[in-house]
Tab-separated table of C-alpha atoms in Angstrom:
chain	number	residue	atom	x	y	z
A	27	UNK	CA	0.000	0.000	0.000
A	28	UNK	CA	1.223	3.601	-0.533
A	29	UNK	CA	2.990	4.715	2.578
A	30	UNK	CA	0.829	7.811	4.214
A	31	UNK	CA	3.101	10.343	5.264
A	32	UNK	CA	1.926	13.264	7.069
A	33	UNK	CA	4.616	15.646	7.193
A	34	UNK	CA	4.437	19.085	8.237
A	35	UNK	CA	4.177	20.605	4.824
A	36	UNK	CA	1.115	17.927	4.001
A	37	UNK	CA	-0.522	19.507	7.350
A	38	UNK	CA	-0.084	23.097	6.247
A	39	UNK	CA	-1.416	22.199	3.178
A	40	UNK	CA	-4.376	20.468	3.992
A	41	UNK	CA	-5.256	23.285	6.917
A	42	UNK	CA	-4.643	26.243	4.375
A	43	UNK	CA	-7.808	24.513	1.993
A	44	UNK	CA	-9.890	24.308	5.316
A	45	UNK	CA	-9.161	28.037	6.189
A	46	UNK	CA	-9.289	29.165	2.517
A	47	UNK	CA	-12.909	27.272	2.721
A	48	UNK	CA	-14.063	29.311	6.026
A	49	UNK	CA	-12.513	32.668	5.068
A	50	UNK	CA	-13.139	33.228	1.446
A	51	UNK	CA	-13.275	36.023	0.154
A	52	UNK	CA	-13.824	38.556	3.295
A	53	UNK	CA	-12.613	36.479	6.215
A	54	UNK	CA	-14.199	36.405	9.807
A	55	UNK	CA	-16.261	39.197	9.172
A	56	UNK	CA	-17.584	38.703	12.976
A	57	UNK	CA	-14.661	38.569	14.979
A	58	UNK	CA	-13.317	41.545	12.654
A	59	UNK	CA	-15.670	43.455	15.342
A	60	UNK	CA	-13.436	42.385	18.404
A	61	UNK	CA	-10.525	44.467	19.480
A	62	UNK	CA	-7.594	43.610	17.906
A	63	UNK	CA	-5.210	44.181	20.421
A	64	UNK	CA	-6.944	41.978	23.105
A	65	UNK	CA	-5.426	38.344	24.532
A	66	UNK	CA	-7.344	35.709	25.982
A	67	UNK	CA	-6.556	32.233	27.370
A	68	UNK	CA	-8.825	29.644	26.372
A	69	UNK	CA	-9.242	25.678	26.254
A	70	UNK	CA	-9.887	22.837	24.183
A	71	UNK	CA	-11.901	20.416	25.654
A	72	UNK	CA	-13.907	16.816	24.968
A	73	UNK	CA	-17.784	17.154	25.442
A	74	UNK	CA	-17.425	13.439	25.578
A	75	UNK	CA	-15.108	10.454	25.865
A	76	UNK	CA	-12.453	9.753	23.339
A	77	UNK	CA	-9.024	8.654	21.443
A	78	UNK	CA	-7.643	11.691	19.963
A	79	UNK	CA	-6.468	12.309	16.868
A	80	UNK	CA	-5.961	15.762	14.623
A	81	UNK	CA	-4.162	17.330	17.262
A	82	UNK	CA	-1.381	18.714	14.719
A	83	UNK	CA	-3.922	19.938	12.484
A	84	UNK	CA	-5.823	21.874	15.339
A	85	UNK	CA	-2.386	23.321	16.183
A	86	UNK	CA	-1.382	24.303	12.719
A	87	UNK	CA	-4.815	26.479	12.102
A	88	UNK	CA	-3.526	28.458	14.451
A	89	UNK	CA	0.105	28.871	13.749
A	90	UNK	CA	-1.223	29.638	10.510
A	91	UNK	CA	-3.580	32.282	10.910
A	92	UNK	CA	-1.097	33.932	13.710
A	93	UNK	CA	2.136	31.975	14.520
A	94	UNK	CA	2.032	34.486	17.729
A	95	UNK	CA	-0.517	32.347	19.333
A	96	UNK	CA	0.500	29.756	21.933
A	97	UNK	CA	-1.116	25.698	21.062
A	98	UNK	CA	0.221	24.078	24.514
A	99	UNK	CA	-0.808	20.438	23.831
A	100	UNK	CA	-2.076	18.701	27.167
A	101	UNK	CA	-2.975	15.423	25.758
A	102	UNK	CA	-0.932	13.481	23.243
A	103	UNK	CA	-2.515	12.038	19.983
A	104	UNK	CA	-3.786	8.394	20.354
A	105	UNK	CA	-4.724	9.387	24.307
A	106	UNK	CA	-7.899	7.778	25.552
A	107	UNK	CA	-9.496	11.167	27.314
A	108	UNK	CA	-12.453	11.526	29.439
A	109	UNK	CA	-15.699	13.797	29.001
A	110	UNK	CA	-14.360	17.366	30.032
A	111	UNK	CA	-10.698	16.620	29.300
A	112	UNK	CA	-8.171	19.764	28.597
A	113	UNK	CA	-6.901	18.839	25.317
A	114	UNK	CA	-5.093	22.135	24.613
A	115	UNK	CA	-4.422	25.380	25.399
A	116	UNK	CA	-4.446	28.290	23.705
A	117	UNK	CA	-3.107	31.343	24.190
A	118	UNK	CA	-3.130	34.647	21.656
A	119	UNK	CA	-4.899	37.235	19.784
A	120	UNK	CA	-9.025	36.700	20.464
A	121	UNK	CA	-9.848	37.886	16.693
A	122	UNK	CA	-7.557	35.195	15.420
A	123	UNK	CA	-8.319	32.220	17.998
A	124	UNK	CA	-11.549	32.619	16.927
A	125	UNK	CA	-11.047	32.714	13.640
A	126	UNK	CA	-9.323	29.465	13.395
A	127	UNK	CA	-12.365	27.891	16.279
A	128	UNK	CA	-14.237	26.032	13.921
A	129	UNK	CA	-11.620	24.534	11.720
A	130	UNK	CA	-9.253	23.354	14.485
A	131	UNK	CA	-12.262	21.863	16.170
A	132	UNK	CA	-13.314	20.001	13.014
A	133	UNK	CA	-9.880	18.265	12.393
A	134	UNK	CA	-10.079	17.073	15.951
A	135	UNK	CA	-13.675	15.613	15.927
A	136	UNK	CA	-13.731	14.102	12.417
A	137	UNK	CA	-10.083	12.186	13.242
A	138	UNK	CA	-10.945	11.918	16.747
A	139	UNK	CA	-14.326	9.994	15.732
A	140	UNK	CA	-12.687	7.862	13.090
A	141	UNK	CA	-9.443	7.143	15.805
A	142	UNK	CA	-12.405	6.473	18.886
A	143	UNK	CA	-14.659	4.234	16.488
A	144	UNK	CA	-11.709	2.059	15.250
A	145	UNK	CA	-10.415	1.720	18.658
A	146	UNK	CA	-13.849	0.562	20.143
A	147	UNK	CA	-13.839	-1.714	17.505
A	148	UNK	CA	-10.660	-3.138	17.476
A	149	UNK	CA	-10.975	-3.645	21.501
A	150	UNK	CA	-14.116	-6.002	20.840
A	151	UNK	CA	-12.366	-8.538	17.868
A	152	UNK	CA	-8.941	-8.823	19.764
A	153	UNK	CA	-6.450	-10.114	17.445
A	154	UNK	CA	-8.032	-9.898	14.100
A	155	UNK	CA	-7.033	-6.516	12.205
A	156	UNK	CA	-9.553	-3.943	11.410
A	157	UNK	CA	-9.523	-2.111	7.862
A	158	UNK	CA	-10.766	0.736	6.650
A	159	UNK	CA	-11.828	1.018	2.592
A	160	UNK	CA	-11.833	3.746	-0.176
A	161	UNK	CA	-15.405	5.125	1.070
A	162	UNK	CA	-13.711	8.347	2.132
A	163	UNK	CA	-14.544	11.764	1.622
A	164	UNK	CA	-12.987	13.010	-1.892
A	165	UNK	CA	-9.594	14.496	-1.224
A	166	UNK	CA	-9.431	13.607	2.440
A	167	UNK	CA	-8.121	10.175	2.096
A	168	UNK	CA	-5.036	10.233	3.305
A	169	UNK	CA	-5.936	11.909	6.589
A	170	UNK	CA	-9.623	9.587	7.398
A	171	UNK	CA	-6.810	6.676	6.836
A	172	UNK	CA	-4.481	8.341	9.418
A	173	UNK	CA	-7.046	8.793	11.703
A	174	UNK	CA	-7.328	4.980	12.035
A	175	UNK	CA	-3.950	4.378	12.359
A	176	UNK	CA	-3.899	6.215	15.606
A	177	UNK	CA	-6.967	4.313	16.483
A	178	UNK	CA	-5.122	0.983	15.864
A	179	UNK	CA	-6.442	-0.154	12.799
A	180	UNK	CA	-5.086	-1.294	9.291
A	181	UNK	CA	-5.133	0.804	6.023
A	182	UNK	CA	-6.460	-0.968	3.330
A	183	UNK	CA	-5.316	-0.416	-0.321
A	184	UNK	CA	-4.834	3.583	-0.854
A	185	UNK	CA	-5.730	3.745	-4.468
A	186	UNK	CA	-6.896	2.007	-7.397
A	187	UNK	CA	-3.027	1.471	-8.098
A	188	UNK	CA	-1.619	-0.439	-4.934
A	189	UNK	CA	-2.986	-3.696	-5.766
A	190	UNK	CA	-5.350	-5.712	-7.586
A	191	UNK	CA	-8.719	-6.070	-5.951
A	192	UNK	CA	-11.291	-8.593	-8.436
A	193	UNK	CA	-14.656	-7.319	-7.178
A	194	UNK	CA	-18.617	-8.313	-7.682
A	195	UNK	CA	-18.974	-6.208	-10.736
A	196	UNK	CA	-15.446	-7.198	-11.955
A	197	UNK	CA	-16.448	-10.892	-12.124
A	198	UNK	CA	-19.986	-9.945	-13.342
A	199	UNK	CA	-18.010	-8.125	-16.172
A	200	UNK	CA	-15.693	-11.427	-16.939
A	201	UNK	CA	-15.188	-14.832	-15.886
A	202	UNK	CA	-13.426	-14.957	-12.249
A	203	UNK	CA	-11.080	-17.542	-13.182
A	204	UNK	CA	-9.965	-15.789	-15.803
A	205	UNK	CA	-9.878	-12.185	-14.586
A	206	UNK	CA	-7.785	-13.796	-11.099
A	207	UNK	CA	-5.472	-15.527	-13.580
A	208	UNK	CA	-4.546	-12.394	-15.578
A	209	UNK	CA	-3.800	-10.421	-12.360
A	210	UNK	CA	-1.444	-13.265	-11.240
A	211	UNK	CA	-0.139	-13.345	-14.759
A	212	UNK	CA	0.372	-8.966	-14.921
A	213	UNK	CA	0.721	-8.693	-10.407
A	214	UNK	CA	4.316	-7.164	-10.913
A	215	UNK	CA	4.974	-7.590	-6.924
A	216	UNK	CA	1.694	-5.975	-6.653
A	217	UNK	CA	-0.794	-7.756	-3.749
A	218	UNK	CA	-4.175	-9.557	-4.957
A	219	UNK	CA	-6.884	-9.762	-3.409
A	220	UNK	CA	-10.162	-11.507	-4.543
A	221	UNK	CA	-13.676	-10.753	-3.877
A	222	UNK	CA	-16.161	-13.569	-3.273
A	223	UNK	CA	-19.884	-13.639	-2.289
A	224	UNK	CA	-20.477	-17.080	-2.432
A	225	UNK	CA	-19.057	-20.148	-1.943
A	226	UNK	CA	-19.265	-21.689	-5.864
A	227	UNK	CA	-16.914	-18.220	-6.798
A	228	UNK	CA	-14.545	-19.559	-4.275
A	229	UNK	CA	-14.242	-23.180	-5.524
A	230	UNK	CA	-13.569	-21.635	-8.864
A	231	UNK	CA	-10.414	-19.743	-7.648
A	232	UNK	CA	-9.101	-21.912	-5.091
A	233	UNK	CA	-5.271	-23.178	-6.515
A	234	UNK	CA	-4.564	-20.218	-7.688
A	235	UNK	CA	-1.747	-18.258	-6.521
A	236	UNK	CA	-2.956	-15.247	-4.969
A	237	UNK	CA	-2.622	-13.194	-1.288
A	238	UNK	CA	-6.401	-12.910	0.351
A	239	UNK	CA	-9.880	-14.274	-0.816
A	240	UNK	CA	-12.343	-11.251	0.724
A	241	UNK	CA	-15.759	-12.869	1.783
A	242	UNK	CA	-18.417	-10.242	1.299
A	243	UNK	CA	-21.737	-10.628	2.842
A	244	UNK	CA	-21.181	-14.178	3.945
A	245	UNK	CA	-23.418	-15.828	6.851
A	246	UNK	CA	-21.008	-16.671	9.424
A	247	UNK	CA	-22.065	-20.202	8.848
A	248	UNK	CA	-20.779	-19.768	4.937
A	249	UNK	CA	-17.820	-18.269	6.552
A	250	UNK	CA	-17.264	-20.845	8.423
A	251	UNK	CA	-17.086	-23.200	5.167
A	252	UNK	CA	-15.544	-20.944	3.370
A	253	UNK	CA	-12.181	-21.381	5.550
A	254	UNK	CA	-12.474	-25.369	5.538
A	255	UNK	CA	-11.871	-25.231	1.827
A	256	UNK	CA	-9.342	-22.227	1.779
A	257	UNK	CA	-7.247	-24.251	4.088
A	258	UNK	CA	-4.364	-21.583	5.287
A	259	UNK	CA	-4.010	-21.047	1.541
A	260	UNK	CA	-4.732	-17.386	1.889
A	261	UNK	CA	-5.289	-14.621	4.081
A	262	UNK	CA	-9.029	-14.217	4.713
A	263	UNK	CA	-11.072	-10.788	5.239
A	264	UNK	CA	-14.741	-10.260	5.541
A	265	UNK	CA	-16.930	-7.319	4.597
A	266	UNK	CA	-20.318	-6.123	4.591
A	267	UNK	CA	-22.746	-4.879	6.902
A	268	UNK	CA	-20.325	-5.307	9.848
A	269	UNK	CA	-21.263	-2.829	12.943
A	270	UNK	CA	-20.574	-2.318	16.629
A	271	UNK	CA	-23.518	-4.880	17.244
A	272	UNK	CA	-22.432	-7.532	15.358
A	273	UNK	CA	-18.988	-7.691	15.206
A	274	UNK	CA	-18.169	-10.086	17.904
A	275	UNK	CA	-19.891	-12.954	16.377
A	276	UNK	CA	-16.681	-12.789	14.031
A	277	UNK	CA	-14.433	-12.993	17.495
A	278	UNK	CA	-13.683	-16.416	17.442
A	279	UNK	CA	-13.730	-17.411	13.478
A	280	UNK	CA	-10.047	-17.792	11.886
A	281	UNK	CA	-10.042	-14.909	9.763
A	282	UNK	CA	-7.226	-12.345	9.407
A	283	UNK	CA	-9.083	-9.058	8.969
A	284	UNK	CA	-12.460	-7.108	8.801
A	285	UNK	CA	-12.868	-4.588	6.676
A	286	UNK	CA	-15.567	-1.812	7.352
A	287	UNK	CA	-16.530	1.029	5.092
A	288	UNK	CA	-18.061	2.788	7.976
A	289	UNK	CA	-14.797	3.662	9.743
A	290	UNK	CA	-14.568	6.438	6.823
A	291	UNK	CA	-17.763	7.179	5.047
A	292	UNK	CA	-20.662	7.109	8.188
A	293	UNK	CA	-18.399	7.672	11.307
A	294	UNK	CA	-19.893	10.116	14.086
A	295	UNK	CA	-17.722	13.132	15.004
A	296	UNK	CA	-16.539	13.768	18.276
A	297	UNK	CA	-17.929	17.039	20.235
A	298	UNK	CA	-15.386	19.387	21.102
A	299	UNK	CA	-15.845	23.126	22.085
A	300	UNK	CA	-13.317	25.697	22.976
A	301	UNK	CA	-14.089	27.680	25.882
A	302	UNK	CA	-12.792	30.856	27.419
């Protein structure tokens, strides 16, 4: 998979959109009222509990908008935090702290909920990795799939160009033998992975040398088949319609990973506020 770097330049980048978003064309036209010259001391803090994560991009709004203003960080990324936990404090100009409010906050509780959901998730399967997918918001990949890193999960493929995934409409496009053939044939180092909803698609593939056979939508009985005839002869993920309620029914089945579009495209923010 493409290695996700967030360096400091990425953050600035990705922050300088956000602000361009909230301040185009005529900036905080609001907090243009306050007087200028005036300093206040204020706080970050969780309305609920939570891992953390966007803490560098809450801290780079600022430095941004006024690299006078002081971000003391009082908990560290990836920290499990109580309802009314300090996060940060923030000390500097009170037209520019609150200019950069709602964007700082917004890193934090988008990442925060993706890093708290994966984590909750993660606690309940033990051993068996949890994976996000491409259901991201466009152009915000690369931090959603951060955010559950810090929560302790496992990015799936990037892009369309770190591996070779054969899914449902692939196969209903071609024949899956022959489509899982020609990526072995073309895979150039690259990882395949093969998408199966039943268990006549997996009998059809089984021999061939590929990494992981992904069982979408499978009872856990079918599941539980399904791994009889794979045998140890590949890595095996599930998918579909897995959820907070359900997911420990997949506990004790000998599968490697879970993947779950919901870490990305459905997750619930966590509530922040920033108070003076």
């Amino acid at each position: 998979m493409s290695k996700i770097v967030l360096s400091k330049q990425f953050i600035q980048n990705t922050v300088k959109l956000a602000l361009n978003e909230d301040l185009f064309p005529d900036g905080d036209v609001t907090s243009d009222l306050l007087n200028n010259n005036k300093i206040i001391n204020c706080n970050i803090i969780a309305n609920e509990n939570a891992l953390i994560a966007g803490v560098s991009f809450a801290k780079e709004t600022f430095n941004l908008i006024d690299n006078k203003i002081k971000f003391k960080i009082l908990k560290n990324e990836g920290s499990l935090v109580k309802k009314g936990s300090k996060i940060a404090n923030i000390k500097g100009n009170a037209k520019n702290i609150l200019m950069g409010e709602r964007v700082a906050l917004n890193f934090l509780s988008h990442l925060s909920g993706i890093a708290t959901k994966t984590d909750m998730l993660k606690k309940k399967i033990g051993k068996i990795k949890i994976c996000c997918t491409r259901k991201t918001i466009p152009n915000m990949r690369v931090v959603q799939k951060y955010a559950v890193k810090v929560g302790g999960g496992t990015n799936h493929r990037f892009n369309l160009s770190d591996e070779y995934l054969v899914k449902d409409n692939h196969i209903a496009s071609s024949n899956i033998y022959d489509v899982v053939s020609l990526a072995i044939k073309n895979k150039k180092r690259k990882k395949i992975t093969v998408e199966v909803d039943n268990l006549s698609q997996l009998k059809k593939i089984i021999g061939l040398n590929f990494e992981t056979v992904l069982l979408d939508n499978m009872s856990i009985d079918d599941i539980k088949k399904a791994i009889k005839i794979i045998k140890n002869k590949h890595e095996i993920e599930v998918s579909g319609n897995i959820n907070q309620k359900n997911i420990s029914k997949y506990k004790n089945i000998k599968i490697d990973r879970i993947s779950i579009g919901s870490l990305t495209h459905s997750v619930k923010s966590i509530d922040y506020k920033l108070e003076i």
